[in-house]
XYZ file of C-alpha atoms in Angstrom:
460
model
C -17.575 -28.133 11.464
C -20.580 -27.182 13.140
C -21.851 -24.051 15.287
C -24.323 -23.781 17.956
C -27.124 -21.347 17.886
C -29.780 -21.109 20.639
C -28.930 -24.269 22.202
C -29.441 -25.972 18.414
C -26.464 -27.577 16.202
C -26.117 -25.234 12.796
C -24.350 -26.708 10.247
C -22.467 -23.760 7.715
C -23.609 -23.987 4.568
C -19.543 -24.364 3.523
C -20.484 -24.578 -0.458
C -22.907 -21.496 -0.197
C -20.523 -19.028 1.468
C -18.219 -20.197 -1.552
C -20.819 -19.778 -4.310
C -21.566 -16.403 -2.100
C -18.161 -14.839 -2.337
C -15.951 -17.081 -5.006
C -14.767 -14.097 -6.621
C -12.915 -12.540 -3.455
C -10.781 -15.408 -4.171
C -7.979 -13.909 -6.422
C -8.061 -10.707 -4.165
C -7.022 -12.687 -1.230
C -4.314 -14.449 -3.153
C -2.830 -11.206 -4.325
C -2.290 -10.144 -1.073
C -1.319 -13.613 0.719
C 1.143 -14.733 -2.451
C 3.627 -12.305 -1.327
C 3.884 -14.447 1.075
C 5.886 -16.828 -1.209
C 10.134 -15.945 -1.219
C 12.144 -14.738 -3.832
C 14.867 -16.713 -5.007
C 18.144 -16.553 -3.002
C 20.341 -13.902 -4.235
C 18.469 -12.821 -7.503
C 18.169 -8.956 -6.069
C 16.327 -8.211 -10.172
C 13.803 -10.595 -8.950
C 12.107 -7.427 -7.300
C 11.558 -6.169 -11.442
C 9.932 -9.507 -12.261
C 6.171 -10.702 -12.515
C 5.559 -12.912 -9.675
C 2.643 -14.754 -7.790
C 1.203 -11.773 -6.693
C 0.937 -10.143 -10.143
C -0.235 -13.261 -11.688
C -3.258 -13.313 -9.338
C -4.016 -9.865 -9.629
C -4.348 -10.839 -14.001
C -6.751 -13.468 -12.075
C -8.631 -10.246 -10.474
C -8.784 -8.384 -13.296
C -10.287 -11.268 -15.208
C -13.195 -12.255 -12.282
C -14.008 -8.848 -12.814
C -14.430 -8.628 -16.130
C -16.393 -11.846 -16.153
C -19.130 -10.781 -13.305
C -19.160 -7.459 -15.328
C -20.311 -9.104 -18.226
C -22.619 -11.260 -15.838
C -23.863 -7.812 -14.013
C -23.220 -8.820 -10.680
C -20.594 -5.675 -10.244
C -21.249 -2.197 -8.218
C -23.257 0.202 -10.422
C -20.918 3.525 -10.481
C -21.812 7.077 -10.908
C -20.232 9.223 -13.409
C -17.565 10.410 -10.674
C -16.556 6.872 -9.637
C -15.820 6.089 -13.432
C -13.810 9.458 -13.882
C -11.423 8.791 -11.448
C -11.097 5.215 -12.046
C -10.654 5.682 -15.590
C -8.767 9.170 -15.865
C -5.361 7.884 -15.363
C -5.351 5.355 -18.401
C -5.497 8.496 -20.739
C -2.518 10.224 -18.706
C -0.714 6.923 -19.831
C -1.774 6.211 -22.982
C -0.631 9.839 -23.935
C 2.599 9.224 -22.425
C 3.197 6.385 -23.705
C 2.606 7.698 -27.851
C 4.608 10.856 -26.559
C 7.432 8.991 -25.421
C 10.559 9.527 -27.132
C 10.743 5.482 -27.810
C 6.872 4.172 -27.928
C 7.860 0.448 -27.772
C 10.178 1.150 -25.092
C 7.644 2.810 -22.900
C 4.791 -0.078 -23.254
C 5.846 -2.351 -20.416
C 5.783 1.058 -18.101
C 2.095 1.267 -19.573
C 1.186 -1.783 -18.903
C 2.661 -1.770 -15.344
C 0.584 1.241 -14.847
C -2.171 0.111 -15.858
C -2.585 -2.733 -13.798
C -1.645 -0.724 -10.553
C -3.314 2.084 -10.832
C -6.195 1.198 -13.264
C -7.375 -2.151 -13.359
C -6.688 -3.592 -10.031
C -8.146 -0.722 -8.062
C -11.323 -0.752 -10.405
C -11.407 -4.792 -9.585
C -11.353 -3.904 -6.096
C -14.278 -1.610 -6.295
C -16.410 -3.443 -8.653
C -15.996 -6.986 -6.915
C -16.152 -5.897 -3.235
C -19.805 -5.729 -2.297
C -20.039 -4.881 1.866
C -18.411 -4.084 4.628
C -17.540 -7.757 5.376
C -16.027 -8.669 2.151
C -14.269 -5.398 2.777
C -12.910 -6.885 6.015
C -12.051 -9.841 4.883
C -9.737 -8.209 2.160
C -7.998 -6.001 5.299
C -7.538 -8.813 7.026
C -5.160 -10.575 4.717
C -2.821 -7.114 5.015
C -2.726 -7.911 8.897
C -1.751 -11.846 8.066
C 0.834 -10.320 5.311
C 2.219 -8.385 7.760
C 2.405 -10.443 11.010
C 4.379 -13.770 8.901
C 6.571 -11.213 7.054
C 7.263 -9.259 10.453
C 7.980 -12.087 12.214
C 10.772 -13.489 9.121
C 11.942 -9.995 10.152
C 12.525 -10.188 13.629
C 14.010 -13.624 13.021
C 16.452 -12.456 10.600
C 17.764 -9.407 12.941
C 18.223 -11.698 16.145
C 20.176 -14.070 14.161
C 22.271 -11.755 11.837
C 20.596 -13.212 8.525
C 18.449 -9.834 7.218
C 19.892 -8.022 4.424
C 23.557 -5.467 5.184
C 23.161 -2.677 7.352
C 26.031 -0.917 8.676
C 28.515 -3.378 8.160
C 25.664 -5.862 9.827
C 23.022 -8.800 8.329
C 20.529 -7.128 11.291
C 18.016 -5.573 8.625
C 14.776 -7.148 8.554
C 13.453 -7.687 4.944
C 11.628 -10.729 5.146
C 11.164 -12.613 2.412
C 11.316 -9.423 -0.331
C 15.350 -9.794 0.062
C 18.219 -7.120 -0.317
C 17.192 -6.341 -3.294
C 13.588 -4.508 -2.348
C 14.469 -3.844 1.116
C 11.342 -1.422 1.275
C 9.308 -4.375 0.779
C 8.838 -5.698 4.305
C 8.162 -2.284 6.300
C 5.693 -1.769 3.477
C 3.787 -4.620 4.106
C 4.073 -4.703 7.755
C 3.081 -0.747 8.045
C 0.241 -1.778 5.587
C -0.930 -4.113 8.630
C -0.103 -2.011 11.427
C -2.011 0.279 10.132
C -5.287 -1.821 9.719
C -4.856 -3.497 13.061
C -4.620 0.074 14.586
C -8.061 1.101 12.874
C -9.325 -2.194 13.979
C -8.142 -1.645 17.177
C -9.730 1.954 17.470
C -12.871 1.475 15.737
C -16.369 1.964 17.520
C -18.421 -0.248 15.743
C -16.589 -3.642 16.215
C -16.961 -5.972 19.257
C -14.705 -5.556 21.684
C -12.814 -8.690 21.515
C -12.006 -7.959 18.104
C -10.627 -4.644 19.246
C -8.237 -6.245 21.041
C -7.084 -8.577 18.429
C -6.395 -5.320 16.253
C -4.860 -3.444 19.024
C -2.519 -6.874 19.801
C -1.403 -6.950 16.434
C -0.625 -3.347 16.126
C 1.628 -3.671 19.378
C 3.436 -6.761 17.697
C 3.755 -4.937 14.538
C 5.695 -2.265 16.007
C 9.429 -4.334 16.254
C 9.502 -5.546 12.541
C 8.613 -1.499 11.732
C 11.394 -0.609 13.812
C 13.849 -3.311 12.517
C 13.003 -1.862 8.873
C 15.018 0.668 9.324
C 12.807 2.818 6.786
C 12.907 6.310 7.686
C 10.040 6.623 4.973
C 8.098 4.143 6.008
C 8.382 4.922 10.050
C 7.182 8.667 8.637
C 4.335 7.264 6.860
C 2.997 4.925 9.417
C 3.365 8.053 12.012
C 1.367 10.253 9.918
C -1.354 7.717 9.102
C -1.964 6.173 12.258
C -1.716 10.147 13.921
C -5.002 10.620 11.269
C -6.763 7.460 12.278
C -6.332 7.970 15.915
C -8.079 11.749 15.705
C -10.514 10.190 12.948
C -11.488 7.544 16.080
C -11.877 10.025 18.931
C -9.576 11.397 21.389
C -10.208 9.001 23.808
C -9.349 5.882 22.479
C -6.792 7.528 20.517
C -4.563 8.767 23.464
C -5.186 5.030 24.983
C -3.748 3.633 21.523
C -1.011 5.896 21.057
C 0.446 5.606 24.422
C 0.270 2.017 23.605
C 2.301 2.065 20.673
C 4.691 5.006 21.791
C 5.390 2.990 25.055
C 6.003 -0.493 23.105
C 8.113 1.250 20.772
C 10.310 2.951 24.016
C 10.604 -0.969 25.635
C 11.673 -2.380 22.949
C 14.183 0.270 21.524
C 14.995 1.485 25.097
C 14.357 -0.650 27.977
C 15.507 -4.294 25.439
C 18.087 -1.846 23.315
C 16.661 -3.400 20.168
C 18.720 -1.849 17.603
C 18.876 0.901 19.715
C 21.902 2.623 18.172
C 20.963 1.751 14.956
C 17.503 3.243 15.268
C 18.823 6.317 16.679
C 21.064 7.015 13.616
C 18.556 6.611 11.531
C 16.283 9.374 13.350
C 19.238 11.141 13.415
C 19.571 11.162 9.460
C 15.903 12.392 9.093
C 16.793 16.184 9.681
C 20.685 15.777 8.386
C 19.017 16.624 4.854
C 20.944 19.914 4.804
C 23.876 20.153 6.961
C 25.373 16.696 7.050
C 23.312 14.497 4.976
C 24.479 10.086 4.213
C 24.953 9.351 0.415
C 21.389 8.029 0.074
C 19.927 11.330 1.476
C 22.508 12.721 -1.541
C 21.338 10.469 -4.066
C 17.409 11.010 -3.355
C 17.756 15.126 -3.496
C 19.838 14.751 -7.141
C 17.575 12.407 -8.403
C 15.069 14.798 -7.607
C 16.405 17.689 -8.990
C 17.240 15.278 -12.000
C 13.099 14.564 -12.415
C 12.393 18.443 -11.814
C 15.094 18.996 -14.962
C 13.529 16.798 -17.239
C 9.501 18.310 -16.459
C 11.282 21.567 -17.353
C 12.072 20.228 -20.424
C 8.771 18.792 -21.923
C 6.328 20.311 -19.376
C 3.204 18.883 -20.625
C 4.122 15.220 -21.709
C 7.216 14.372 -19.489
C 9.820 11.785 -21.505
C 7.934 9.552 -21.679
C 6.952 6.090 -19.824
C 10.304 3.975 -18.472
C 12.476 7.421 -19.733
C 13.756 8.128 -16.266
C 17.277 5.999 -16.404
C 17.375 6.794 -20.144
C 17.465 10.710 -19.437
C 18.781 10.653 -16.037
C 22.411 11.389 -16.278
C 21.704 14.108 -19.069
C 20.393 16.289 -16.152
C 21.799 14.820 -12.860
C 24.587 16.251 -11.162
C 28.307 14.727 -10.125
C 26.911 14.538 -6.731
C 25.169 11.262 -7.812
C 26.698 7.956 -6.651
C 26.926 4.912 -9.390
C 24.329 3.153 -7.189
C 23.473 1.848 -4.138
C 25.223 -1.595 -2.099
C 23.075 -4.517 -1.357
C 23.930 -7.432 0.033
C 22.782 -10.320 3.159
C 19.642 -12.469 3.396
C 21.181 -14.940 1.186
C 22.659 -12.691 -1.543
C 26.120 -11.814 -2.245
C 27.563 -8.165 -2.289
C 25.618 -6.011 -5.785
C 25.536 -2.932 -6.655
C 22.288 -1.311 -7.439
C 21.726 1.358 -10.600
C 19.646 4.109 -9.363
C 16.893 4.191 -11.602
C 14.044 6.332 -10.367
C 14.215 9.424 -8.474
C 12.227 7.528 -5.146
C 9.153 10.604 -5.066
C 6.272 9.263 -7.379
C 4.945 12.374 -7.483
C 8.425 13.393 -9.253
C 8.778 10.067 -11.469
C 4.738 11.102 -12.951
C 5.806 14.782 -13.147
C 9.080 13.866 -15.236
C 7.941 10.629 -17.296
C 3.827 11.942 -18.019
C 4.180 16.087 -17.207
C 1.518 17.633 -16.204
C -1.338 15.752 -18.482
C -0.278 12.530 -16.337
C 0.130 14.078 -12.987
C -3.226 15.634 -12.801
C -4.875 12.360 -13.813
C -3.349 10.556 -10.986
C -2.374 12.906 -8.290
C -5.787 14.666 -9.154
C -7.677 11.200 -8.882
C -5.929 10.720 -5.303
C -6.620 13.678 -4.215
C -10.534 13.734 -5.213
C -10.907 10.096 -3.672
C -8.913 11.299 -0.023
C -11.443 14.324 -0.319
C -14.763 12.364 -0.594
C -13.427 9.850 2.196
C -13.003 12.390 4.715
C -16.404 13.807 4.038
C -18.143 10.707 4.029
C -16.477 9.732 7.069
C -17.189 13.039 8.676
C -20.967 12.948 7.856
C -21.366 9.880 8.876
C -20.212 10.705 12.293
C -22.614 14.239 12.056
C -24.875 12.064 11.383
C -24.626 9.079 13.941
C -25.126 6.800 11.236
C -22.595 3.963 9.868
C -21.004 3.122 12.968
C -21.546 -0.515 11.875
C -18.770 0.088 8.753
C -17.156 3.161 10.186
C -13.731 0.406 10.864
C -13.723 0.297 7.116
C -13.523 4.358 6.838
C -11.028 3.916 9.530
C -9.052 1.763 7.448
C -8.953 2.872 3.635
C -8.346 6.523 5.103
C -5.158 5.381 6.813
C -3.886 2.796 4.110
C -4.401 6.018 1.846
C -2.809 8.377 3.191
C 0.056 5.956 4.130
C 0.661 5.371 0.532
C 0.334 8.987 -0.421
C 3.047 10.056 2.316
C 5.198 7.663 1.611
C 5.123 8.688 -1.976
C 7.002 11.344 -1.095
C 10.045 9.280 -0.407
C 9.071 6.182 -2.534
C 7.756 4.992 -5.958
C 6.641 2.076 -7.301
C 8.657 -0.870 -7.771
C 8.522 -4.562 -6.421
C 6.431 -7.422 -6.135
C 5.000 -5.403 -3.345
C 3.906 -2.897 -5.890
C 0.271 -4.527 -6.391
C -0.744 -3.733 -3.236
C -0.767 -0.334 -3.963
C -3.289 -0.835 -6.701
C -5.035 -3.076 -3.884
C -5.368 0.457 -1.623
C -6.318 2.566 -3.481
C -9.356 0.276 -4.973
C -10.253 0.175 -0.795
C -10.147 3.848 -0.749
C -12.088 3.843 -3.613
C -14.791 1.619 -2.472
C -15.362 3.571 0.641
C -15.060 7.122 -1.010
C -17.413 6.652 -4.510
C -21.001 5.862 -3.689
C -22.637 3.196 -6.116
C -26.330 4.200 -7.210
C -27.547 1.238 -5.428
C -26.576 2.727 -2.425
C -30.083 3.677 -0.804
C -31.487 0.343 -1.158
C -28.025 -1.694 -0.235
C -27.926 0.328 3.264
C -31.395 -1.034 4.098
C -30.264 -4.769 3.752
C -27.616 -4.483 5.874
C -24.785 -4.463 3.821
C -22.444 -1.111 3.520
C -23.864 1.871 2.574
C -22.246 2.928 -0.775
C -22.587 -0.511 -1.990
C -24.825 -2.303 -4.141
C -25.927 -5.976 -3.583
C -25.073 -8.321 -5.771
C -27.779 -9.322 -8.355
């Protein structure tokens, strides 16, 4: 392949931008192997490791290599307290737990989410355009999984809904039916900060804004109240973040594609409205799942009560839950379409992450995660905000654009969620983005006058 350059033929030097970035490799792969279907009517297949888990071992392992090598970001103090906080929350939870041996796989699952993967992500992503290159494999996750989606309601093969195989679930299957509308609000959301931001060309603008408009019908088809809350929230933040401007241009966009398709085409027009509906029926007429998620939560709330400090321990949720939930809880929840036969579901977390921490790690373990999430949101929207003061990083301002709004999409929808799924990586893959835009590196005076991102050091 060859380019032209001022009327001269420029061969890319293919081998150099591999040498040059190699090690972005098994951070594109984690995203991209979800990408790969579960098997047919194995709905436990959502519990299992999978590709994407195996190349985020791959990740960890890069990283650990170039750290030995020194070719890593230099961090300050702060960067390696919240990066490293959480792993004490768990390792105390883990000795605490009522059954040690039992509570080591939920130790090592949170370790590699919320520990090493993000600290991969911050220590192997050196500028802006590495940066990009990692958001853009959310907006190719999303588009292929959205489009699976739409297939699957127009031709009655997504997972039950309603009596109805209409839900679109990709290829996550009934069993992790949050695991498309995860994905494709993941890319919605960085298509709509691409779409919005000032310091990208204007054809690439459009690309983001295109994609955001297309993302829109797989949302809806979701049918994920939590996950249409989320994306609301987020892309409402990234849209004032942007400017009022472009942001009433966007979100008229969006609002009218969203009032075509459910509206003017009736895509699951009933079925949408329901679900609305159900949003604010939390009180006075509320569906079994609306049920389920409030006892659970009491459930969680019961068992912090009970060891304040410590929780029960790692993977003690199911053990303890039906020592402090009430008769109001169902025996699980009905799955079934998309290639899978009728099952029934155990509940097994209380769906509020903020609630699983509380109850399983107390207080010690919510303040080293929650805390760490909060400090890193914090120290985006500053650096974001002086920047703009300033009138200085409009070149990388799309990447503040986008780890703010991945962020707070996970935190919102961690209300009504928690982890679980092969999509679960990704949310170590997020908050290592917000992390790399939040936590300056000390080489960031001299990285800013190369060109590269400010807050990030060049690679020796």
């Amino acid at each position: 392949m060859s380019l032209v350059v001022q009327g001269r033929w420029i061969r890319p030097d293919m081998p150099g931008l591999l040498r040059r970035h190699w090690p972005l490799l098994p951070l594109a792969a984690t995203v991209l192997f979800l990408l790969a279907p579960l098997p047919a009517g194995d709905a436990t297949a959502s519990g299992k490791v999978g590709p994407a888990d195996a190349a985020s071992l791959v990740l960890v392992l890069v990283c650990a290599v170039q750290a030995l090598r020194g070719r890593v970001r230099a961090l300050t103090p702060l960067g390696v307290l919240v990066l490293g906080a959480p792993a004490v929350g768990l390792a105390v939870a883990t000795m605490t737990a009522g059954d040690p041996y039992a509570a080591l796989p939920g130790f090592v699952r949170y370790l590699q989410v919320f520990v090493l993967v993000p600290a991969a992500v911050v220590l192997l992503v050196r500028d802006a355009g590495e940066f990009r290159l990692a958001a853009g494999c959310f907006v190719v996750l999303a588009l292929v999984q959205g489009a699976v989606g739409v297939v699957q309601y127009a031709t009655h093969t997504g997972a039950s809904y309603q009596g109805e195989d209409v839900r679109a679930v990709g290829t996550f299957g009934p069993g992790d039916v949050m695991g498309m509308a995860t994905v494709v609000a993941y890319g919605l959301i960085v298509a709509t900060a691409a779409g919005l931001a000032p310091g990208l060309p204007r054809r690439l603008r459009r690309i983001g804004g295109g994609c955001a408009l297309a993302l829109v019908l797989p949302l809806v088809l979701s049918f994920s109240r939590g996950a249409w809350i989320a994306t609301a929230g987020a892309a409402v933040l990234v849209m004032a973040l942007a400017g009022i401007r472009r942001a009433l241009k966007v979100g008229a966009a969006l609002a009218a594609a969203a009032v075509v398709l459910v509206g003017g085409f009736g895509v699951g027009s009933e079925m949408v409205a329901e679900r609305l509906t159900s949003i604010t029926q939390v009180s006075s007429a509320p569906d079994q799942s609306v049920t389920d998620r409030y006892t659970m939560w009491a459930a969680a709330e019961s068992m912090w009560r009970e060891r304040p400090a410590v929780g029960v321990g790692l993977k003690g949720f199911p053990a303890n839950r039906d020592g402090h939930a009430s008769l109001g809880l169902s025996s699980g929840s009905d799955t079934a379409g998309a290639g899978q036969a009728y099952l029934r579901q155990p509940l097994l977390s209380p769906h509020n992450m903020y609630l699983l921490i509380l109850s399983e790690q107390g207080l010690i373990g919510l303040i080293a995660l929650a805390g760490g999430w909060a400090a890193l949101l914090v120290a985006g929207l500053r650096r974001f905000a002086a920047d703009a003061d300033a009138g200085r990083g409009a070149g990388v301002r799309d990447c503040g654009l986008i780890a703010i709004g991945l962020f707070v999409w996970q935190l919102t929808d961690f209300l009504y969620a928690d982890i679980g799924g092969p999509s679960t990586v990704l949310t170590g893959v997020i908050i290592g983005l917000a992390a790399w835009w939040a936590l300056p590196s000390r080489g960031a005076a001299t990285a800013g006058t190369r060109g590269g991102s400010p807050g990030v050091a060049a690679r020796p």
